[in-house]
Amino acid sequence: MARLFICANLLLFNLNIVQGQSLANKETHKADQALRALSTIPAAVKSATRARSASTLQVLQHVKTMDGYVAIDAYSNEADGNVLLEQLQRLGLKNGTFHKRVVSGFFPIDRIEKLEGINNLNHASPAYTPQRKVGEVSSQGDVSLKADLAAAKYGVTGLGSKIGVISDSYGSIGGGVAAGVASGDLPADVQVLADVPGGTDEGRAMAEIIHDVAPGAKIAFHTSSPGQAAFANGILGLASAGCNIVVDDVIYLAEPMFQDGIIAQAVDEVAKRNVTYFSAAGNQARKSYQAPFKNTGLVIPGWGVAHDFGGGDTRQSISIPARSSIQLMVQWSDDFFSTSGGEGAKTDMDVLVYFNNTLFANSSQGNIGRDPWETIAISNTGASAVTIEIALVKFEGPDPQMIKWIDFGSAVPLEHITNSSTIYGHANAQGAIAVGAAAWFNTPQFNPSLSRPVINGFSSGGGTPVFISTTGQEAAFTNQRIRRKPELVGPDGGNTTFFGADTSLDPDTFPNFFGTSAAAPHVAAVAALMQEKQKGKMSPGAVLDKLISTAIDMDNPYSEGFSEGFDSSTGWGFVQADKAVEASSTKANQTLTFFDIPDRSILDPRVIRLEAYTTSNLPVEFMVLQGPATVSGDLLTITGRGVIRIKAMQWGNPEFNPAAEVIQEMVVKGVAQAITFSPLANITYGAGPIPLVATSSSGLPVQFRLVSGSGTITDNMLTVTGTGTLTVMATQQGNAVYEAATPITQSFTVSKATQTISFADIPDMMLTSTPIALEATATSGLPIHYTVLQGPATVSGNMLTLKGTGKVRIKAAQYGNGLYMGAPEVVQEFEVYQPLASLKTTTLAGVGPAGQGSFVQVGAYPNPFMDRTAIEFGASESGELVVEVWSPAGTLVNSLYKGPVTAGRAYSFEFDAAGRTSGVYICRFTFNGQTEYKRLVLVK
């Protein structure tokens, strides 16, 4: 009997049948694919098979439906699911209940699309449970356990205990309960806290087993339907109803593998309330693949990056036997939103199924911010085996640490076989005792040729690591994160009055109940016998210790040679009731497991939860022996960097020997910080103070230091004082939280500045004896040197003295130094004219107003001339006059005058031609925009 799959109708429908379909953009819906596909099925066929096939293959999905309703788990965005429960009930939810943020119940199929409009609904999915496998009366397990001997020797019947049973249903089959009570196989006072119709009454079969082994114990029942919230509430409800022992045989596929979900947390809670909890280990043997996710870098177009199963192989070949199926639950190590209410999954994975090298089907929920799982089921209806290939692809997000699938069908992997664990979920909780199965006829009590019982081949194996906290923090995977499961093995295959099918291995015709579902209630009943011996005072840890210490060690079929002590297939061995009851009067030996505390940085995080486990389930105390930390309860607060040593201890009580003290040591490092130093470009001297810009990942200030070169640094500003190569270092020294950052240096070159000269314009001017100040500046600020290049003038410093009239050319220059390149020379030119005061003026005669005779009058005397000549000018109106003499070669010889003249006046200018060559010189008169010329003949 497999861990139970609760189902009223098996509704089979197409789950993303594809032929080369691409999911480049996933749609985000609150109802998952299976629910949405269910809502599109015509009402006439909603309880029938609907599947698209390829040859003999059909893609199936197992969903619990009942009279137009589907069992769902819905997850609230709020920490408390009560508001969501009320909203769903208004839409027609039946048998609704909530536990934390999870709401379970039967939801009307024709209203599934209305789930999209509920704001505080994160997402909803069917309450997935696996397909079950079934294997009056007195169970032969009673004898194989030697419970009959314990009863005879110690007179125990389980009196004083109340055993709670969690399964699909108890009284769903009409007349079944009454018949069991009438035959004496059931007590008449079974307390039924909650039940649902449409079940198999497997819970009643479990009760028959308990009544066989511990007839004096009281029994209570609570259904596990219709979802995880109902299951978790059932656990707490049975504890509140006075049950000191609880046993279940159900698993929901969507329970987390690498994290304790809400059902596992409920188990741990009742264990702390002194309830001994047993759970059927499961019947999946080792039909599991588990490995770290290995990124191939190979992108399957439209899907994502494929996982490498080994040697670059992106597909795993799996055989589905004739008339069998495969039902995969695929998970990866990521946070479940339904557990933590935090970020949820950061990675979105998909499952692709290939048949005949063609993409045949996929499971491709949008996982980001939700739960990290995908599930797909395929049936082979043919008469021969069929081979499929699966690929696990990462659609988006970071690479997960671990990926894992478990098959709840009958498929056989053909390659990349890991034979990994199949115990997960609440059976893997610390507070649960997981029970494997050995057939009663394979025990020494019924087979004298055996010295030890033989484990059933289907019994699930342990070894699933739990390394994500209930609040969503992921630790590094270590072997210490693997919980020792199963703890024990019990018998199965015994008789019931109605459940199962008869086997030819016994002489009667009663049906036989096989599977860990039958083994778990056998062992739970033995616990009741032990409690009676101790008057109900045994803690769960003490019960487990005595069961372990008295069990018959068994062989692990997956290892070579005999495996002494614990192994992940048979636990500590097969339960011996007589010896366990006998040992119940002695102190229990408890063991203490203190989980590794990895080295960390001080902010990662500063408050951490210490994890330790004792087989007594009694509180563990923690003490800081050394280092910057304090502890309160199980919370360690890190106050600084250094080595921290922490002791975990359990002192025991009257029924336990003290546990050994265990010390963990961890190193708290400062947070590594990195400096980003903005690049420094080569500059020219004189560019001004340079801002130094650098940031540290810590956000703390960065210091700067000049390593070499000429300059100073003040307030992150660099002032350059010379040329050449400068090297600047950015540093961060760290503090109590941060490590010192690795210094970063930058070098850059300061080159000589190219300076420019600005030489103020010198206008044409009258000849003056007063020195003229020359104005020029250089960008360097260094002194300017002046030189007279042409003309009657001298210069001293920046003072220019004019010696005569004519063109004057002056050069301003700066020749540079060690910081500046020589400036270009700048030349100014200007004319110097004879001053007005030196002109001879007389009254002008013979010149009338404009239009009345000559407008201007010009002349020269003597002309020709040998050394000097007088040049005359007169005009009938006032204006501006320029008088210039040009050489025979066409060059300006002298500027005789520039300035105003008055109408009716005659002006005389003297031209001194000393030192000039003979020839015809031109005297040009420019007056009020008009030009007149006079030829002057120089004779030597």
Coordinates of N, CA and C in Angstrom, one line a residue, residues 498-623:
F498 N -11.7 -5.9 5.4 CA -12.2 -5.4 4.1 C -11.2 -4.8 3.2
F499 N -10.0 -4.4 3.7 CA -9.1 -3.6 2.9 C -8.0 -4.4 2.3
G500 N -7.8 -4.3 1.0 CA -6.7 -5.0 0.3 C -7.2 -6.2 -0.5
A501 N -6.3 -7.1 -0.8 CA -6.6 -8.3 -1.6 C -5.9 -9.4 -0.9
D502 N -6.6 -10.6 -1.0 CA -6.0 -11.8 -0.3 C -4.8 -12.3 -1.0
T503 N -3.8 -12.7 -0.2 CA -2.6 -13.3 -0.7 C -2.6 -14.8 -0.4
S504 N -2.0 -15.6 -1.3 CA -1.9 -17.0 -1.2 C -0.9 -17.5 -0.1
L505 N -0.2 -16.5 0.5 CA 0.8 -16.8 1.4 C 0.2 -17.1 2.8
D506 N -1.1 -16.9 3.0 CA -1.7 -17.2 4.3 C -2.9 -18.2 4.0
P507 N -3.3 -19.0 4.9 CA -4.3 -20.0 4.6 C -5.7 -19.4 4.6
D508 N -6.0 -18.2 5.0 CA -7.3 -17.7 5.0 C -7.6 -16.9 3.7
T509 N -8.9 -16.4 3.7 CA -9.3 -15.6 2.5 C -9.5 -14.1 2.8
F510 N -9.1 -13.7 4.0 CA -9.2 -12.3 4.3 C -8.3 -11.4 3.5
P511 N -8.7 -10.2 3.2 CA -7.8 -9.3 2.4 C -6.6 -8.9 3.2
N512 N -5.5 -8.8 2.5 CA -4.2 -8.4 3.2 C -3.8 -7.0 2.8
F513 N -3.4 -6.3 3.8 CA -3.1 -4.8 3.7 C -1.6 -4.7 3.7
F514 N -1.1 -4.3 2.5 CA 0.4 -4.2 2.3 C 0.7 -2.7 2.2
G515 N 2.0 -2.4 2.5 CA 2.6 -1.1 2.3 C 2.9 -0.5 3.7
T516 N 3.7 0.6 3.6 CA 4.1 1.3 4.9 C 2.9 1.9 5.6
S517 N 1.8 2.0 4.8 CA 0.5 2.4 5.5 C 0.0 1.4 6.5
A518 N 0.4 0.2 6.3 CA 0.0 -0.9 7.3 C 1.1 -1.0 8.4
A519 N 2.4 -0.7 8.0 CA 3.5 -0.9 9.0 C 3.4 0.2 10.1
A520 N 3.1 1.4 9.7 CA 3.1 2.5 10.6 C 2.1 2.3 11.8
P521 N 0.8 1.9 11.6 CA -0.1 1.7 12.7 C 0.4 0.6 13.6
H522 N 1.0 -0.4 13.1 CA 1.6 -1.5 13.9 C 2.5 -0.9 15.0
V523 N 3.5 -0.1 14.5 CA 4.5 0.5 15.4 C 3.8 1.5 16.4
A524 N 2.9 2.3 15.9 CA 2.2 3.2 16.7 C 1.5 2.5 17.9
A525 N 0.9 1.3 17.6 CA 0.3 0.6 18.6 C 1.3 0.0 19.7
V526 N 2.5 -0.3 19.2 CA 3.5 -0.8 20.2 C 3.8 0.3 21.1
A527 N 3.9 1.6 20.6 CA 4.2 2.7 21.5 C 3.1 2.8 22.6
A528 N 1.9 2.5 22.3 CA 0.8 2.5 23.3 C 1.1 1.5 24.4
L529 N 1.6 0.3 24.0 CA 2.0 -0.7 25.0 C 3.1 -0.2 25.9
M530 N 4.1 0.5 25.3 CA 5.2 1.0 26.1 C 4.7 2.1 27.0
Q531 N 3.8 2.9 26.6 CA 3.3 4.0 27.5 C 2.5 3.4 28.7
E532 N 1.8 2.3 28.5 CA 1.1 1.7 29.6 C 2.1 1.3 30.6
K533 N 3.2 0.7 30.2 CA 4.2 0.2 31.2 C 4.7 1.4 32.0
Q534 N 4.8 2.6 31.4 CA 5.3 3.8 32.1 C 4.2 4.8 32.6
K535 N 2.9 4.2 32.5 CA 1.8 5.0 32.9 C 1.7 6.4 32.1
G536 N 2.0 6.3 30.8 CA 1.8 7.4 29.9 C 2.8 8.5 30.1
K537 N 3.9 8.3 30.8 CA 4.9 9.3 31.1 C 6.1 9.4 30.1
M538 N 6.1 8.6 29.1 CA 7.2 8.5 28.2 C 7.1 9.7 27.2
S539 N 8.2 10.4 27.0 CA 8.2 11.4 26.0 C 8.5 10.8 24.6
P540 N 8.2 11.5 23.5 CA 8.5 10.9 22.2 C 9.9 10.4 22.0
G541 N 10.9 11.2 22.6 CA 12.3 10.8 22.5 C 12.5 9.5 23.2
A542 N 11.9 9.3 24.4 CA 12.1 8.1 25.1 C 11.5 6.9 24.4
V543 N 10.3 7.1 23.8 CA 9.7 6.0 23.0 C 10.6 5.6 21.9
L544 N 11.1 6.6 21.1 CA 12.0 6.3 20.0 C 13.2 5.6 20.5
D545 N 13.8 6.1 21.5 CA 15.1 5.5 22.0 C 14.9 4.0 22.3
K546 N 13.8 3.7 23.0 CA 13.6 2.3 23.4 C 13.3 1.4 22.1
L547 N 12.5 2.0 21.2 CA 12.2 1.2 20.0 C 13.5 1.0 19.2
I548 N 14.4 2.0 19.2 CA 15.6 1.8 18.4 C 16.6 0.8 19.1
S549 N 16.7 1.0 20.4 CA 17.7 0.2 21.1 C 17.3 -1.3 21.2
T550 N 16.1 -1.6 21.0 CA 15.6 -3.0 21.0 C 15.3 -3.6 19.7
A551 N 15.4 -2.8 18.6 CA 15.1 -3.3 17.3 C 16.1 -4.3 16.7
I552 N 15.6 -5.2 15.8 CA 16.5 -6.1 15.1 C 17.2 -5.4 14.0
D553 N 18.5 -5.3 14.0 CA 19.2 -4.7 12.9 C 18.9 -5.5 11.6
M554 N 18.7 -4.7 10.5 CA 18.4 -5.3 9.2 C 19.5 -4.9 8.2
D555 N 19.4 -5.6 7.1 CA 20.4 -5.3 6.0 C 19.8 -4.3 5.0
N556 N 20.7 -3.4 4.5 CA 20.3 -2.5 3.5 C 20.6 -3.1 2.1
P557 N 19.5 -3.3 1.3 CA 19.7 -4.0 0.1 C 20.5 -3.2 -1.0
Y558 N 20.7 -1.9 -0.7 CA 21.3 -1.1 -1.7 C 22.8 -0.9 -1.4
S559 N 23.3 -1.7 -0.4 CA 24.8 -1.6 0.0 C 25.4 -3.0 0.0
E560 N 26.7 -3.1 -0.3 CA 27.3 -4.3 -0.3 C 27.6 -4.8 1.2
G561 N 27.5 -6.1 1.4 CA 27.7 -6.6 2.8 C 26.6 -6.2 3.7
F562 N 26.7 -6.6 4.9 CA 25.7 -6.3 5.9 C 26.0 -4.9 6.5
S563 N 25.0 -4.1 6.5 CA 25.1 -2.7 7.0 C 24.7 -2.7 8.5
E564 N 25.7 -2.6 9.4 CA 25.4 -2.6 10.8 C 24.9 -1.2 11.3
G565 N 24.0 -1.2 12.2 CA 23.4 0.0 12.7 C 22.5 0.7 11.7
F566 N 22.4 2.0 11.8 CA 21.5 2.7 11.0 C 21.8 2.7 9.5
D567 N 20.8 2.5 8.7 CA 21.0 2.8 7.2 C 19.7 3.4 6.7
S568 N 19.8 4.0 5.6 CA 18.7 4.8 5.1 C 17.6 4.0 4.4
S569 N 17.7 2.7 4.4 CA 16.6 1.9 3.9 C 15.8 1.2 5.0
T570 N 16.5 0.7 6.1 CA 15.9 0.0 7.2 C 16.0 0.7 8.5
G571 N 16.5 1.9 8.5 CA 16.6 2.7 9.8 C 17.5 1.9 10.8
W572 N 17.0 1.8 12.0 CA 17.7 1.1 13.1 C 17.2 -0.3 13.2
G573 N 16.2 -0.7 12.3 CA 15.8 -2.1 12.3 C 14.3 -2.3 12.5
F574 N 14.0 -3.6 12.7 CA 12.6 -4.1 12.8 C 12.2 -4.0 14.3
V575 N 11.0 -3.5 14.6 CA 10.6 -3.3 16.0 C 10.3 -4.6 16.6
Q576 N 10.7 -4.7 17.9 CA 10.5 -5.9 18.8 C 9.7 -5.4 20.0
A577 N 8.4 -5.6 20.0 CA 7.5 -5.1 21.0 C 7.8 -5.5 22.4
D578 N 8.1 -6.8 22.5 CA 8.4 -7.4 23.9 C 9.6 -6.7 24.5
K579 N 10.6 -6.6 23.7 CA 11.9 -6.0 24.3 C 11.7 -4.5 24.5
A580 N 10.9 -3.8 23.6 CA 10.7 -2.4 23.8 C 9.9 -2.1 25.1
V581 N 8.9 -2.9 25.3 CA 8.1 -2.8 26.6 C 8.9 -3.0 27.8
E582 N 9.8 -4.1 27.7 CA 10.7 -4.4 28.8 C 11.6 -3.2 29.1
A583 N 12.2 -2.7 28.0 CA 13.2 -1.6 28.2 C 12.6 -0.3 28.6
S584 N 11.2 -0.2 28.6 CA 10.6 1.1 28.9 C 10.8 1.6 30.3
S585 N 11.2 0.7 31.2 CA 11.4 1.1 32.6 C 12.8 1.6 32.9
T586 N 13.7 1.6 31.9 CA 15.0 2.1 32.1 C 15.2 3.5 31.5
K587 N 16.2 4.2 31.9 CA 16.4 5.5 31.3 C 16.8 5.4 29.9
A588 N 16.4 6.4 29.1 CA 16.7 6.4 27.7 C 18.0 7.1 27.4
N589 N 18.7 6.6 26.4 CA 20.0 7.3 26.0 C 19.6 8.3 24.9
Q590 N 19.9 9.5 25.1 CA 19.6 10.5 24.1 C 20.9 10.9 23.4
T591 N 20.7 11.2 22.1 CA 21.9 11.7 21.3 C 21.6 13.1 20.9
L592 N 22.6 13.9 20.8 CA 22.5 15.3 20.5 C 23.2 15.6 19.1
T593 N 22.5 16.2 18.3 CA 23.0 16.6 17.0 C 23.0 18.1 16.9
F594 N 24.1 18.7 16.7 CA 24.2 20.2 16.6 C 24.6 20.5 15.2
F595 N 23.7 21.1 14.5 CA 24.0 21.3 13.0 C 25.1 22.3 12.8
D596 N 25.9 22.1 11.8 CA 27.0 22.9 11.4 C 26.6 24.4 11.3
I597 N 27.4 25.2 11.8 CA 27.2 26.7 11.7 C 28.3 27.2 10.7
P598 N 28.1 27.4 9.5 CA 29.1 27.8 8.6 C 29.7 29.1 8.9
D599 N 31.0 29.3 8.5 CA 31.6 30.7 8.6 C 30.7 31.6 7.8
R600 N 30.7 32.9 8.2 CA 29.9 33.9 7.5 C 30.4 35.2 7.7
S601 N 29.9 36.2 7.0 CA 30.2 37.6 7.2 C 29.3 38.1 8.3
I602 N 29.6 39.2 9.0 CA 28.9 39.6 10.1 C 27.5 40.1 9.8
L603 N 27.2 40.4 8.6 CA 25.9 40.9 8.2 C 25.1 39.8 7.5
D604 N 25.4 38.6 7.6 CA 24.8 37.5 6.7 C 24.2 36.4 7.5
P605 N 23.2 36.5 8.3 CA 22.8 37.8 9.0 C 23.4 37.9 10.3
R606 N 23.1 39.0 11.1 CA 23.7 39.1 12.4 C 23.0 38.3 13.4
V607 N 21.7 38.0 13.2 CA 20.9 37.1 14.1 C 20.6 35.8 13.4
I608 N 21.1 34.7 13.9 CA 20.9 33.4 13.3 C 20.2 32.4 14.3
R609 N 19.5 31.5 13.8 CA 18.9 30.5 14.6 C 19.7 29.3 14.7
L610 N 20.1 28.9 15.9 CA 20.9 27.7 16.2 C 20.0 26.4 16.1
E611 N 20.5 25.4 15.4 CA 19.7 24.2 15.2 C 20.4 23.0 15.9
A612 N 19.7 22.4 16.8 CA 20.2 21.2 17.4 C 19.0 20.2 17.6
Y613 N 19.3 19.0 17.6 CA 18.2 18.0 17.7 C 18.7 16.9 18.7
T614 N 17.8 16.5 19.6 CA 18.0 15.4 20.5 C 16.9 14.4 20.3
T615 N 17.3 13.1 20.5 CA 16.3 12.1 20.3 C 15.3 12.1 21.4
S616 N 15.5 12.9 22.5 CA 14.6 13.0 23.6 C 13.5 14.1 23.2
N617 N 13.8 14.9 22.2 CA 12.9 16.0 21.9 C 12.8 17.0 23.0
L618 N 13.6 17.0 24.0 CA 13.6 17.9 25.1 C 14.4 19.2 24.6
P619 N 14.2 20.3 25.3 CA 14.9 21.6 24.8 C 16.4 21.4 24.9
V620 N 17.0 22.1 24.0 CA 18.5 22.1 24.0 C 18.9 23.5 24.4
E621 N 19.9 23.6 25.3 CA 20.4 24.9 25.7 C 21.7 25.2 25.0
F622 N 21.9 26.5 24.7 CA 23.1 27.0 24.0 C 23.8 27.9 24.9
M623 N 25.2 27.9 24.7 CA 26.0 28.8 25.5 C 27.2 29.3 24.6

